[in-house]
Short mmCIF file of C-alpha atoms in Angstrom, two decimals:
data_model
loop_
_atom_site.label_atom_id
_atom_site.label_comp_id
_atom_site.label_asym_id
_atom_site.label_seq_id
_atom_site.Cartn_x
_atom_site.Cartn_y
_atom_site.Cartn_z
CA UNK A 2 205.92 59.43 181.15
CA UNK A 3 208.77 59.86 178.63
CA UNK A 4 211.65 57.74 178.98
CA UNK A 5 215.11 58.99 179.44
CA UNK A 6 217.05 59.03 175.43
CA UNK A 7 219.16 55.96 174.72
CA UNK A 8 222.95 57.31 174.47
CA UNK A 9 222.30 57.01 170.59
CA UNK A 10 219.09 57.42 169.16
CA UNK A 11 217.73 57.79 165.30
CA UNK A 12 220.16 59.75 163.23
CA UNK A 13 218.63 61.50 160.24
CA UNK A 14 220.19 64.28 157.80
CA UNK A 15 218.79 66.93 155.89
CA UNK A 16 220.32 67.85 152.64
CA UNK A 17 224.12 66.13 151.89
CA UNK A 18 225.62 64.78 155.17
CA UNK A 19 228.88 66.26 156.38
CA UNK A 20 229.49 65.15 160.24
CA UNK A 21 227.25 61.77 159.51
CA UNK A 22 228.86 60.73 156.36
CA UNK A 23 229.14 57.09 156.31
CA UNK A 24 226.20 56.74 158.77
CA UNK A 25 224.44 54.74 156.14
CA UNK A 26 227.17 52.54 155.40
CA UNK A 27 227.88 51.29 159.51
CA UNK A 28 227.09 51.70 162.54
CA UNK A 29 230.71 53.29 163.73
CA UNK A 30 233.39 54.36 161.50
CA UNK A 31 236.92 52.97 162.39
CA UNK A 32 240.10 54.19 161.08
CA UNK A 33 240.00 52.57 157.85
CA UNK A 34 236.65 53.25 157.18
CA UNK A 35 236.89 56.94 158.43
CA UNK A 36 239.74 57.39 155.95
CA UNK A 37 237.13 55.87 153.10
CA UNK A 38 234.75 58.16 153.73
CA UNK A 39 236.74 61.34 154.48
CA UNK A 40 239.92 61.11 153.03
CA UNK A 41 243.24 62.19 154.26
CA UNK A 42 243.82 65.44 155.79
CA UNK A 43 246.90 67.88 155.59
CA UNK A 44 248.46 69.55 159.15
CA UNK A 45 247.88 73.24 159.02
CA UNK A 46 249.85 76.09 160.35
CA UNK A 47 248.35 77.84 163.61
CA UNK A 48 247.57 81.05 161.73
CA UNK A 49 246.09 79.40 158.55
CA UNK A 50 243.62 77.59 160.77
CA UNK A 51 242.84 80.50 162.89
CA UNK A 52 241.79 82.42 159.62
CA UNK A 53 239.92 78.94 158.13
CA UNK A 54 238.08 78.88 161.65
CA UNK A 55 237.58 82.41 161.06
CA UNK A 56 236.10 82.39 157.53
CA UNK A 57 233.55 79.86 158.23
CA UNK A 58 232.10 81.18 161.25
CA UNK A 59 232.96 78.45 163.77
CA UNK A 60 231.47 78.99 166.97
CA UNK A 61 231.53 76.94 169.88
CA UNK A 62 228.66 74.30 169.58
CA UNK A 63 228.34 73.58 173.44
CA UNK A 64 226.22 76.11 174.25
CA UNK A 65 228.21 79.53 174.67
CA UNK A 66 228.91 80.05 171.45
CA UNK A 67 232.05 81.69 171.46
CA UNK A 68 234.51 82.23 168.14
CA UNK A 69 236.63 79.45 167.60
CA UNK A 70 239.66 81.78 165.95
CA UNK A 71 239.50 83.67 168.85
CA UNK A 72 240.19 81.07 171.46
CA UNK A 73 242.85 79.68 168.91
CA UNK A 74 244.56 82.82 168.86
CA UNK A 75 244.80 83.59 172.58
CA UNK A 76 246.13 79.97 173.55
CA UNK A 77 248.88 80.65 170.46
CA UNK A 78 249.69 84.10 172.18
CA UNK A 79 249.67 82.85 175.90
CA UNK A 80 251.75 79.75 174.75
CA UNK A 81 254.41 81.80 173.36
CA UNK A 82 254.26 84.63 175.83
CA UNK A 83 254.53 82.38 178.98
CA UNK A 84 257.11 79.61 176.75
CA UNK A 85 254.65 76.77 177.51
CA UNK A 86 253.80 74.06 175.72
CA UNK A 87 249.86 74.06 175.40
CA UNK A 88 247.24 71.36 176.00
CA UNK A 89 244.25 70.66 173.85
CA UNK A 90 241.01 69.33 175.46
CA UNK A 91 237.97 68.14 173.81
CA UNK A 92 234.67 68.40 175.82
CA UNK A 93 232.45 65.50 174.85
CA UNK A 94 230.36 65.85 178.46
CA UNK A 95 227.22 65.60 177.10
CA UNK A 96 225.44 65.49 180.85
CA UNK A 97 221.68 67.32 179.41
CA UNK A 98 218.69 64.44 179.56
CA UNK A 99 217.86 66.08 176.20
CA UNK A 100 221.26 66.22 174.44
CA UNK A 101 222.64 63.24 172.51
CA UNK A 102 224.59 65.10 169.20
CA UNK A 103 227.65 64.74 170.71
CA UNK A 104 227.37 61.36 172.33
CA UNK A 105 226.31 60.66 169.16
CA UNK A 106 229.20 61.82 167.40
CA UNK A 107 231.77 60.57 169.49
CA UNK A 108 229.80 56.70 169.10
CA UNK A 109 229.85 56.60 165.73
CA UNK A 110 232.66 59.18 164.30
CA UNK A 111 235.41 59.90 166.72
CA UNK A 112 238.22 59.95 164.18
CA UNK A 113 236.02 63.52 162.78
CA UNK A 114 236.64 64.83 166.26
CA UNK A 115 239.91 63.62 166.71
CA UNK A 116 241.24 64.89 163.14
CA UNK A 117 240.08 68.64 164.38
CA UNK A 118 241.65 68.30 167.79
CA UNK A 119 244.87 66.81 166.30
CA UNK A 120 245.17 69.77 163.78
CA UNK A 121 244.89 71.94 166.69
CA UNK A 122 247.42 69.86 168.91
CA UNK A 123 250.09 70.35 165.86
CA UNK A 124 249.53 73.74 165.32
CA UNK A 125 249.54 74.90 168.58
CA UNK A 126 252.86 72.52 169.23
CA UNK A 127 250.57 70.82 171.84
CA UNK A 128 252.22 67.86 173.39
CA UNK A 129 248.93 66.74 175.80
CA UNK A 130 245.73 66.18 174.21
CA UNK A 131 242.53 64.95 176.81
CA UNK A 132 239.00 63.74 175.60
CA UNK A 133 236.73 64.39 178.39
CA UNK A 134 233.36 62.33 178.50
CA UNK A 135 231.25 60.94 180.65
CA UNK A 136 229.03 57.87 179.67
CA UNK A 137 230.48 54.27 179.37
CA UNK A 138 229.63 53.85 175.68
CA UNK A 139 231.69 57.30 174.91
CA UNK A 140 234.72 56.42 176.61
CA UNK A 141 234.74 52.78 175.03
CA UNK A 142 234.76 54.42 171.62
CA UNK A 143 236.79 56.92 172.55
CA UNK A 144 239.61 54.68 174.14
CA UNK A 145 238.96 52.34 170.75
CA UNK A 146 239.74 55.78 168.85
CA UNK A 147 243.06 56.82 170.36
CA UNK A 148 244.39 52.67 170.09
CA UNK A 149 243.42 52.76 166.59
CA UNK A 150 245.91 55.62 165.80
CA UNK A 151 248.64 54.25 167.94
CA UNK A 152 247.61 57.36 170.38
CA UNK A 153 248.11 56.79 174.29
CA UNK A 154 249.11 58.17 177.78
CA UNK A 155 252.67 56.99 177.95
CA UNK A 156 255.55 59.59 178.79
CA UNK A 157 257.59 58.64 175.84
CA UNK A 158 254.81 59.61 173.55
CA UNK A 159 255.19 62.41 171.13
CA UNK A 160 251.32 63.37 172.22
CA UNK A 161 250.01 61.88 175.27
CA UNK A 162 246.60 61.36 174.80
CA UNK A 163 244.05 60.04 177.19
CA UNK A 164 240.22 60.01 177.93
CA UNK A 165 238.97 62.12 181.25
CA UNK A 166 235.76 60.01 182.42
CA UNK A 167 233.53 62.24 184.62
CA UNK A 168 230.30 61.31 186.54
CA UNK A 169 227.16 62.61 184.40
CA UNK A 170 226.27 65.85 186.29
CA UNK A 171 225.11 69.10 184.51
CA UNK A 172 227.79 71.03 186.24
CA UNK A 173 230.45 68.58 185.19
CA UNK A 174 230.25 69.73 181.22
CA UNK A 175 231.43 72.97 182.88
CA UNK A 176 234.74 73.98 180.90
CA UNK A 177 236.55 74.99 184.42
CA UNK A 178 234.78 71.38 186.10
CA UNK A 179 236.52 69.27 183.04
CA UNK A 180 239.88 71.07 183.55
CA UNK A 181 239.57 70.65 187.19
CA UNK A 182 239.14 66.53 187.08
CA UNK A 183 242.10 66.72 184.43
CA UNK A 184 244.17 68.00 186.82
CA UNK A 185 242.83 65.15 189.76
CA UNK A 186 240.33 67.31 191.64
CA UNK A 187 236.70 66.79 191.83
CA UNK A 188 234.59 67.79 188.59
CA UNK A 189 233.07 70.56 190.05
CA UNK A 190 233.61 74.43 189.14
CA UNK A 191 236.57 75.58 191.12
CA UNK A 192 234.88 78.44 193.15
CA UNK A 193 235.96 81.54 190.47
CA UNK A 194 236.21 81.77 186.98
CA UNK A 195 238.97 81.56 185.20
CA UNK A 196 239.96 81.85 181.59
CA UNK A 197 241.25 78.20 179.95
CA UNK A 198 242.82 80.04 177.34
CA UNK A 199 245.18 81.43 180.26
CA UNK A 200 245.82 79.14 183.09
CA UNK A 201 243.73 76.00 182.42
CA UNK A 202 245.44 71.80 182.38
CA UNK A 203 248.15 72.06 184.67
CA UNK A 204 248.13 76.17 184.78
CA UNK A 205 249.06 75.87 181.00
CA UNK A 206 247.40 77.56 178.03
CA UNK A 207 244.33 75.18 176.88
CA UNK A 208 242.40 75.27 174.10
CA UNK A 209 239.15 73.57 175.27
CA UNK A 210 236.10 73.17 172.88
CA UNK A 211 233.04 71.13 172.10
CA UNK A 212 233.45 67.89 170.08
CA UNK A 213 231.04 68.80 167.79
CA UNK A 214 233.09 71.89 167.06
CA UNK A 215 236.33 69.96 166.44
CA UNK A 216 234.56 67.63 164.07
CA UNK A 217 233.24 70.79 162.19
CA UNK A 218 237.10 72.26 161.81
CA UNK A 219 238.21 69.15 160.34
CA UNK A 220 235.20 68.84 157.78
CA UNK A 221 236.00 72.41 156.51
CA UNK A 222 240.36 71.78 156.79
CA UNK A 223 239.34 68.91 154.33
CA UNK A 224 236.81 70.70 151.82
CA UNK A 225 237.96 74.45 152.26
CA UNK A 226 235.75 77.08 153.29
CA UNK A 227 234.89 77.68 150.17
CA UNK A 228 233.00 74.40 149.71
CA UNK A 229 232.11 74.95 153.19
CA UNK A 230 230.31 77.78 152.33
CA UNK A 231 227.79 76.72 149.86
CA UNK A 232 225.85 74.78 152.42
CA UNK A 233 223.90 76.60 155.08
CA UNK A 234 223.31 80.58 155.29
CA UNK A 235 225.95 83.05 154.50
CA UNK A 236 226.50 84.54 157.69
CA UNK A 237 226.24 80.72 159.65
CA UNK A 238 227.38 78.33 156.99
CA UNK A 239 227.56 74.45 157.49
CA UNK A 240 225.53 72.16 158.85
CA UNK A 241 224.09 71.89 162.91
CA UNK A 242 223.41 68.69 164.80
CA UNK A 243 220.03 69.23 166.76
CA UNK A 244 218.73 66.62 169.14
CA UNK A 245 215.07 66.61 169.12
CA UNK A 246 212.63 65.03 171.44
CA UNK A 247 210.03 65.91 173.75
CA UNK A 248 206.65 65.23 172.63
CA UNK A 249 207.46 63.67 169.10
CA UNK A 250 207.09 60.29 167.84
CA UNK A 251 210.51 59.92 166.89
CA UNK A 252 213.54 61.21 169.26
CA UNK A 253 216.55 61.32 166.74
CA UNK A 254 219.28 63.36 166.22
CA UNK A 255 219.61 65.47 163.15
CA UNK A 256 222.01 66.90 160.94
CA UNK A 257 220.38 69.64 158.92
CA UNK A 258 222.03 73.07 157.08
CA UNK A 259 221.28 76.33 158.96
CA UNK A 260 218.50 77.93 157.65
CA UNK A 261 216.12 75.01 157.25
CA UNK A 262 212.63 76.15 158.54
CA UNK A 263 212.45 74.98 162.46
CA UNK A 264 209.00 73.64 161.49
CA UNK A 265 209.93 71.41 159.37
CA UNK A 266 212.75 69.72 161.83
CA UNK A 267 209.98 69.14 163.67
CA UNK A 268 207.78 67.60 161.18
CA UNK A 269 210.32 64.84 160.68
CA UNK A 270 210.53 63.80 164.39
CA UNK A 271 206.87 63.82 164.72
CA UNK A 272 206.01 66.65 166.72
CA UNK A 273 202.05 68.12 166.59
CA UNK A 274 201.36 70.05 164.14
CA UNK A 275 200.20 72.65 166.64
CA UNK A 276 202.56 72.58 169.85
CA UNK A 277 201.97 74.45 172.37
CA UNK A 278 205.60 75.56 172.54
CA UNK A 279 208.84 74.55 171.71
CA UNK A 280 212.09 74.87 174.43
CA UNK A 281 215.30 75.50 172.30
CA UNK A 282 218.63 75.17 173.65
CA UNK A 283 218.03 72.44 176.31
CA UNK A 284 217.58 73.10 179.82
CA UNK A 285 219.91 76.15 179.92
CA UNK A 286 217.59 77.14 176.91
CA UNK A 287 214.27 79.05 176.07
CA UNK A 288 210.75 78.42 175.15
CA UNK A 289 208.97 79.50 171.90
CA UNK A 290 205.35 79.77 171.23
CA UNK A 291 203.78 77.87 168.05
CA UNK A 292 203.15 80.93 166.38
CA UNK A 293 207.05 81.78 166.80
CA UNK A 294 207.85 78.42 165.42
CA UNK A 295 206.45 79.00 162.25
CA UNK A 296 209.31 81.81 161.87
CA UNK A 297 212.00 80.35 163.31
CA UNK A 298 214.90 79.05 160.84
CA UNK A 299 217.64 76.89 162.35
CA UNK A 300 220.70 79.29 163.42
CA UNK A 301 221.75 80.91 165.88
CA UNK A 302 220.98 84.28 165.13
CA UNK A 303 217.36 83.31 163.82
CA UNK A 304 216.67 82.06 167.15
CA UNK A 305 218.07 84.62 169.44
CA UNK A 306 215.77 87.19 166.97
CA UNK A 307 212.69 85.34 167.69
CA UNK A 308 213.01 85.40 171.40
CA UNK A 309 214.83 81.39 171.53
CA UNK A 310 218.17 79.80 171.51
CA UNK A 311 220.35 77.38 169.86
CA UNK A 312 222.38 77.01 172.68
CA UNK A 313 223.41 72.85 173.15
CA UNK A 314 221.33 72.00 170.05
CA UNK A 315 218.34 70.51 171.71
CA UNK A 316 214.37 71.08 170.75
CA UNK A 317 211.68 69.85 172.62
CA UNK A 318 208.00 70.58 171.69
CA UNK A 319 205.42 70.00 173.89
CA UNK A 320 201.56 69.28 173.00
CA UNK A 321 198.58 71.81 173.96
CA UNK A 322 197.04 68.93 176.53
CA UNK A 323 200.14 69.29 179.01
CA UNK A 324 200.67 72.18 181.69
CA UNK A 325 203.79 74.03 180.18
CA UNK A 326 204.03 75.25 184.05
CA UNK A 327 204.31 71.50 185.29
CA UNK A 328 206.68 70.40 182.83
CA UNK A 329 208.86 73.51 183.36
CA UNK A 330 208.62 72.65 186.88
CA UNK A 331 210.03 68.88 186.98
CA UNK A 332 213.04 70.67 185.11
CA UNK A 333 213.64 73.57 187.19
CA UNK A 334 213.98 71.00 190.18
CA UNK A 335 216.40 68.38 188.30
CA UNK A 336 218.18 71.88 187.61
CA UNK A 337 218.23 72.74 191.19
CA UNK A 338 219.46 69.20 192.12
CA UNK A 339 222.14 69.50 189.94
CA UNK A 340 224.01 72.24 191.59
CA UNK A 341 227.29 71.66 192.81
CA UNK A 342 226.16 72.91 196.37
CA UNK A 343 229.23 75.54 196.13
CA UNK A 344 227.68 78.77 195.57
CA UNK A 345 224.73 80.49 197.61
CA UNK A 346 223.20 81.53 194.32
CA UNK A 347 222.94 78.19 193.19
CA UNK A 348 222.49 75.92 195.64
CA UNK A 349 220.03 78.03 197.66
CA UNK A 350 218.87 80.21 194.59
CA UNK A 351 217.86 77.17 192.33
CA UNK A 352 215.79 75.12 195.04
CA UNK A 353 214.01 78.62 195.99
CA UNK A 354 213.37 79.10 192.18
CA UNK A 355 211.81 75.51 191.66
CA UNK A 356 209.80 76.05 194.79
CA UNK A 357 208.24 79.33 193.71
CA UNK A 358 207.33 78.25 190.22
CA UNK A 359 205.20 74.88 192.74
CA UNK A 360 204.13 78.14 195.19
CA UNK A 361 202.65 79.45 191.47
CA UNK A 362 200.81 76.25 190.57
CA UNK A 363 199.53 75.53 194.11
CA UNK A 364 197.59 78.72 193.91
CA UNK A 365 200.00 80.86 195.63
CA UNK A 366 199.12 84.24 193.39
CA UNK A 367 200.61 87.30 192.46
CA UNK A 368 202.89 87.19 195.36
CA UNK A 369 204.19 84.24 194.75
CA UNK A 370 204.91 85.34 191.12
CA UNK A 371 206.49 88.15 192.31
CA UNK A 372 208.56 86.52 194.37
CA UNK A 373 209.70 83.60 191.90
CA UNK A 374 210.83 87.05 189.75
CA UNK A 375 212.60 88.21 192.46
CA UNK A 376 214.86 85.16 192.85
CA UNK A 377 215.39 84.22 189.41
CA UNK A 378 216.89 88.33 189.31
CA UNK A 379 219.09 87.24 192.49
CA UNK A 380 220.31 83.86 190.74
CA UNK A 381 222.15 85.51 187.52
CA UNK A 382 225.69 86.32 187.30
CA UNK A 383 226.60 85.54 191.13
CA UNK A 384 227.86 82.19 190.63
CA UNK A 385 231.31 80.21 189.68
CA UNK A 386 229.63 78.50 186.96
CA UNK A 387 226.94 79.03 184.13
CA UNK A 388 224.48 77.09 185.86
CA UNK A 389 222.73 79.11 188.06
CA UNK A 390 222.21 81.73 184.86
CA UNK A 391 221.25 78.86 182.26
CA UNK A 392 218.69 77.93 184.77
CA UNK A 393 217.43 81.52 185.66
CA UNK A 394 216.83 81.67 181.97
CA UNK A 395 215.01 78.65 181.73
CA UNK A 396 212.48 80.01 184.20
CA UNK A 397 212.13 83.54 183.40
CA UNK A 398 211.32 82.28 179.77
CA UNK A 399 208.95 79.93 181.03
CA UNK A 400 206.89 82.68 182.88
CA UNK A 401 207.64 85.13 179.55
CA UNK A 402 206.18 82.36 176.86
CA UNK A 403 202.82 80.88 178.74
CA UNK A 404 201.28 83.96 180.00
CA UNK A 405 197.66 82.47 179.56
CA UNK A 406 198.71 79.57 181.64
CA UNK A 407 200.51 81.68 184.03
CA UNK A 408 197.60 84.17 184.36
CA UNK A 409 194.84 80.53 184.82
CA UNK A 410 197.20 79.63 187.66
CA UNK A 411 198.22 82.92 189.31
CA UNK A 412 194.32 84.72 188.96
CA UNK A 413 192.18 81.61 188.95
CA UNK A 414 192.30 78.17 189.81
CA UNK A 415 194.91 76.75 187.38
CA UNK A 416 194.63 75.38 183.66
CA UNK A 417 192.77 72.00 184.15
CA UNK A 418 195.25 70.09 182.06
CA UNK A 419 197.98 67.54 183.46
CA UNK A 420 201.22 66.96 183.45
CA UNK A 421 202.49 64.17 180.87
CA UNK A 422 206.50 64.46 181.89
CA UNK A 423 207.15 64.77 178.36
CA UNK A 424 210.51 66.47 178.85
CA UNK A 425 212.92 63.88 179.46
CA UNK A 426 214.54 63.39 182.25
CA UNK A 427 217.52 60.61 184.00
CA UNK A 428 215.77 57.71 185.41
CA UNK A 429 214.50 58.76 189.20
CA UNK A 430 214.01 62.63 187.97
CA UNK A 431 217.86 63.25 188.23
CA UNK A 432 221.33 62.06 187.28
CA UNK A 433 223.10 59.90 189.75
CA UNK A 434 224.96 61.42 192.26
CA UNK A 435 229.11 60.43 192.56
CA UNK A 436 230.94 63.63 192.81
CA UNK A 437 231.74 65.57 196.21
CA UNK A 438 229.16 68.39 196.61
CA UNK A 439 226.89 66.28 195.17
CA UNK A 440 223.78 66.15 197.39
CA UNK A 441 221.60 63.01 198.15
CA UNK A 442 217.94 63.01 197.83
CA UNK A 443 215.73 65.63 199.99
CA UNK A 444 213.79 64.50 203.06
CA UNK A 445 210.21 64.32 202.44
CA UNK A 446 207.26 64.31 204.52
CA UNK A 447 205.81 66.83 207.45
CA UNK A 448 208.02 69.49 208.94
CA UNK A 449 209.85 68.47 212.42
CA UNK A 450 211.07 71.66 213.43
CA UNK A 451 210.04 75.13 214.03
CA UNK A 452 212.64 77.60 214.39
CA UNK A 453 211.56 81.32 216.83
CA UNK A 454 213.67 84.31 217.21
CA UNK A 455 213.72 86.00 220.60
CA UNK A 456 213.17 90.05 219.72
CA UNK A 457 214.71 90.19 223.14
CA UNK A 458 217.72 89.28 221.65
CA UNK A 459 217.49 89.28 218.14
CA UNK A 460 220.03 92.55 216.55
CA UNK A 461 218.75 92.73 212.77
CA UNK A 462 221.89 91.06 211.62
CA UNK A 463 220.28 89.62 208.86
CA UNK A 464 222.36 86.44 208.77
CA UNK A 465 219.55 83.83 209.37
CA UNK A 466 217.77 85.18 205.84
CA UNK A 467 220.99 84.57 204.54
CA UNK A 468 221.14 80.75 205.55
CA UNK A 469 217.81 79.96 205.76
CA UNK A 470 215.59 82.07 202.75
CA UNK A 471 212.93 79.20 202.95
CA UNK A 472 212.01 80.71 206.22
CA UNK A 473 212.97 84.31 207.24
CA UNK A 474 212.99 87.36 205.08
CA UNK A 475 213.96 90.55 205.98
CA UNK A 476 211.75 93.62 206.40
CA UNK A 477 212.68 97.38 205.42
CA UNK A 478 213.71 97.76 209.04
CA UNK A 479 216.07 94.87 208.48
CA UNK A 480 215.07 92.40 210.62
CA UNK A 481 213.33 88.97 210.09
CA UNK A 482 209.48 89.17 208.97
CA UNK A 483 208.28 86.27 211.27
CA UNK A 484 208.43 85.78 214.72
CA UNK A 485 208.25 81.56 214.49
CA UNK A 486 207.69 79.45 211.44
CA UNK A 487 207.82 75.31 210.34
CA UNK A 488 211.17 74.08 208.76
CA UNK A 489 210.85 72.05 205.79
CA UNK A 490 212.46 68.87 205.79
CA UNK A 491 214.87 69.34 203.29
CA UNK A 492 216.17 72.94 204.86
CA UNK A 493 217.04 71.18 208.87
CA UNK A 494 220.64 71.24 208.41
CA UNK A 495 220.57 74.86 207.43
CA UNK A 496 218.12 75.84 209.95
CA UNK A 497 220.62 74.19 212.67
CA UNK A 498 223.40 76.05 211.21
CA UNK A 499 221.42 79.34 211.20
CA UNK A 500 220.55 78.86 214.80
CA UNK A 501 224.15 78.09 215.42
CA UNK A 502 226.12 80.86 213.53
CA UNK A 503 223.45 83.46 214.53
CA UNK A 504 225.61 86.26 215.91
CA UNK A 505 223.20 87.52 218.95
CA UNK A 506 222.20 83.92 219.92
CA UNK A 507 218.58 84.79 218.59
CA UNK A 508 217.08 81.77 217.06
CA UNK A 509 216.38 78.50 218.79
CA UNK A 510 214.46 75.15 217.19
CA UNK A 511 211.94 72.95 218.99
CA UNK A 512 211.77 69.53 216.98
CA UNK A 513 208.93 67.50 218.10
CA UNK A 514 209.05 63.68 217.69
CA UNK A 515 206.23 60.49 217.21
CA UNK A 516 202.76 62.25 217.73
CA UNK A 517 201.61 62.99 220.97
CA UNK A 518 205.58 62.93 222.77
CA UNK A 519 207.08 66.31 223.75
CA UNK A 520 208.81 68.65 221.88
CA UNK A 521 212.70 69.12 222.99
CA UNK A 522 215.28 72.00 222.56
CA UNK A 523 217.65 71.74 220.29
CA UNK A 524 220.83 73.15 221.80
CA UNK A 525 222.74 76.33 220.01
CA UNK A 526 225.87 74.19 220.61
CA UNK A 527 227.01 70.42 220.75
CA UNK A 528 227.40 69.42 224.11
CA UNK A 529 230.91 69.18 224.07
CA UNK A 530 231.32 72.71 222.87
CA UNK A 531 229.11 73.90 225.27
CA UNK A 532 231.33 72.59 228.11
CA UNK A 533 234.09 74.03 226.66
CA UNK A 534 232.57 77.54 226.49
CA UNK A 535 231.45 77.63 230.00
CA UNK A 536 234.94 76.68 231.38
CA UNK A 537 233.43 73.16 232.44
#
């Protein structure tokens, strides 16, 4: 079983270092050492900064890849139009088990990130800077960096700067989650999609981007767009920070120029010469097969062209000796557990997708495969954040990339290979809970309940299938396709909710106690509500 990555794994560089300059000298560049390595930085006007970002084709390095110059101009225009001060937010929330590049930058080069953020704050006239983190090590390093610059959150400060620490959960890294937590709410998406550039922290236009993005901007501001463009590809200049783990001898964070062959990066980390597949972009990314690895280079466009993704910069090969569907199932189950439990497509759809993949591994046949495809399709573009979309993309990529193994499981007796657990997850298979909406571990063991449909009452409202898709599906006539079914332990609360909310009162549950004990019917209403309803 692959252990979780440390906060700061080994760091390597291909070619001349930019973001990792000085890493060979000290473990952490404090402000004096930072200035010795990188030199001073002159302020820039807002349009000058936007033009710089545009000339170097700077895109967000957190996964979405949105052009930074468009975001910068959008915030400036909104602030001028409304006559309010904008806010700058650095997103250093790196909550994926396979990602550490931003954590490395915050721990070892925090002032490079602050350089870029402070450039933007001064250019925009912002008076508030917030750095979002989720780890104790990144909180300590960034708070120390703010203190070294004399920045604090005092009301009389010209620039109020602070660190916002949130729990380690996949959804806390979403921009909307971070903004909500800064405003004093829970670190989960607000339930509706909003533009931070227009309505962010405290309702003000907010420039929010990934930690590496601000660090790249600071490098370009120092050396200029011409020198910056001398490294990497013409259309994607500069370097990229990658986290390489999975089936490798040396998990590492590595800075590479764009255009470096992906197989060379894998070789540096000690990956198998011919991996069975490589997951690109992290757990919201896509798989590519061994043949495609030889064609791919490190760039957003190249990886997109071969069916992969740069995403959050995580690269994870697996060996020929492990079951790729089993490896993907572990990740799919973790992604399902990371739901904020707010949107049906997420808290219902992702567990259903994980169970669908498990059904395929357990011999569910072609019907299980078709059901999984349908669930993944239904999840996409329906959530309040990108978590269901990214998770569905990962599952669809798994089906597409490993066709031979899929055929062996769907049409035969399986691939015969064990699951080695080479894809890193947090201890216990999931991240700690601790935010509102985060559930406890699901119960295991045999089912204790059976749910029944009373056909003399059922009117085909279909609400049962919406609440309890694990049990009920609707036929062509709009009525449930089963009359009775066992309720999985993890879905018992939802089953009771379906019973209580059925408009026709056509559902009932029978619960069995210990072996040999008589079963008992669970009431549709609680005792108190039932008495009031009957006028007793």
